[in-house]
Coordinates of C-alpha atoms in Angstrom, one line a residue:
X17 CA 101.4 85.9 109.9
X18 CA 104.7 84.6 108.4
X19 CA 107.0 82.3 110.4
X20 CA 110.6 81.4 109.6
X21 CA 112.5 78.8 111.5
X22 CA 116.0 80.1 112.4
X23 CA 118.9 77.7 112.9
X24 CA 118.3 75.1 115.6
X25 CA 120.8 75.0 118.5
X26 CA 121.7 71.9 120.5
X27 CA 123.9 72.3 123.5
X28 CA 124.5 70.4 126.7
X29 CA 121.0 69.2 127.7
X30 CA 119.0 71.8 125.8
X31 CA 117.4 71.9 122.4
X32 CA 116.7 75.5 121.3
X33 CA 114.4 76.6 118.5
X34 CA 114.1 80.2 117.4
X35 CA 111.4 81.5 115.1
X36 CA 111.1 84.8 113.3
X37 CA 107.5 85.8 113.3
X38 CA 106.1 88.6 111.1
X39 CA 102.6 90.0 111.7
X40 CA 101.6 92.3 108.9
X41 CA 98.6 93.8 107.0
X42 CA 98.1 95.7 103.8
X43 CA 98.5 99.4 103.5
X44 CA 96.1 101.6 101.6
X45 CA 97.5 103.1 98.4
X46 CA 97.7 106.5 100.2
X47 CA 99.1 105.1 103.4
X48 CA 96.3 106.6 105.5
X49 CA 95.9 103.5 107.5
X50 CA 99.6 103.0 108.4
X51 CA 99.3 104.0 112.1
X52 CA 96.2 101.8 112.5
X53 CA 98.0 98.8 110.9
X54 CA 101.1 99.3 113.1
X55 CA 98.9 99.6 116.2
X56 CA 96.8 96.5 115.4
X57 CA 99.8 94.3 114.4
X58 CA 101.6 95.4 117.6
X59 CA 98.7 94.2 119.7
X60 CA 98.5 90.9 117.8
X61 CA 102.2 90.3 118.3
X62 CA 101.8 90.9 122.1
X63 CA 98.8 88.6 122.2
X64 CA 100.7 85.8 120.4
X65 CA 103.6 86.2 122.9
X66 CA 101.2 86.1 125.8
X67 CA 99.5 83.0 124.4
X68 CA 102.8 81.2 124.2
X69 CA 103.8 82.2 127.7
X70 CA 100.6 81.0 129.2
X71 CA 100.3 77.8 127.1
X72 CA 99.9 74.5 129.0
X73 CA 103.0 73.2 127.3
X74 CA 105.0 76.0 129.1
X75 CA 105.9 73.4 131.7
X76 CA 107.8 71.4 129.2
X77 CA 109.1 74.2 127.0
X78 CA 110.8 77.3 128.3
X79 CA 109.9 80.4 126.4
X80 CA 112.1 83.4 126.3
X81 CA 109.6 86.3 126.5
X82 CA 112.3 89.0 126.3
X83 CA 111.4 89.9 122.8
X84 CA 112.1 93.0 120.7
X85 CA 109.2 94.0 118.4
X86 CA 110.6 95.6 115.2
X87 CA 108.2 97.7 113.2
X88 CA 108.4 98.0 109.4
X89 CA 106.6 99.7 106.6
X90 CA 107.2 98.5 103.1
X91 CA 105.4 100.9 100.8
X92 CA 107.3 100.1 97.6
X93 CA 107.2 96.3 97.1
X94 CA 104.4 94.6 99.1
X95 CA 102.6 97.6 100.5
X96 CA 102.5 96.1 103.9
X97 CA 103.3 97.3 107.4
X98 CA 103.6 95.5 110.7
X99 CA 106.0 94.0 113.2
X100 CA 108.5 91.1 113.3
X101 CA 110.2 89.5 116.2
X102 CA 112.3 86.5 117.2
X103 CA 111.0 84.1 119.9
X104 CA 113.0 81.3 121.4
X105 CA 111.7 78.0 122.8
X106 CA 113.9 75.7 124.8
X107 CA 113.3 72.2 125.9
X108 CA 115.3 69.5 127.7
X109 CA 117.3 67.1 125.6
X110 CA 119.0 64.3 127.5
X111 CA 120.7 62.4 124.7
X112 CA 118.8 59.3 125.8
X113 CA 119.9 56.2 123.8
X114 CA 116.5 54.7 124.3
X115 CA 114.9 57.5 122.3
X116 CA 116.6 56.4 119.1
X117 CA 114.2 54.4 116.9
X118 CA 116.4 51.4 116.1

């Protein structure tokens, strides 16, 4: 799993974080396991989204579970295949002066 933090957005009373998550596995030299790798990584991606959605912190953090799973197969460079997706987490941000560590 590879996770990249996308630009953070702060608007009104909301602090929004978006992460691009990649779930991948190695392909065999002859690509005979490509379908299996894509199937397994698809299930892992769905499990991860389900975990976030049912997390106890979901009360404090709003998770956008409308996610597009994008498959890829990179035979030339890294010989991996899998899925990547963006997931967004939102939390309240009230610009409270008392929160500043002065």
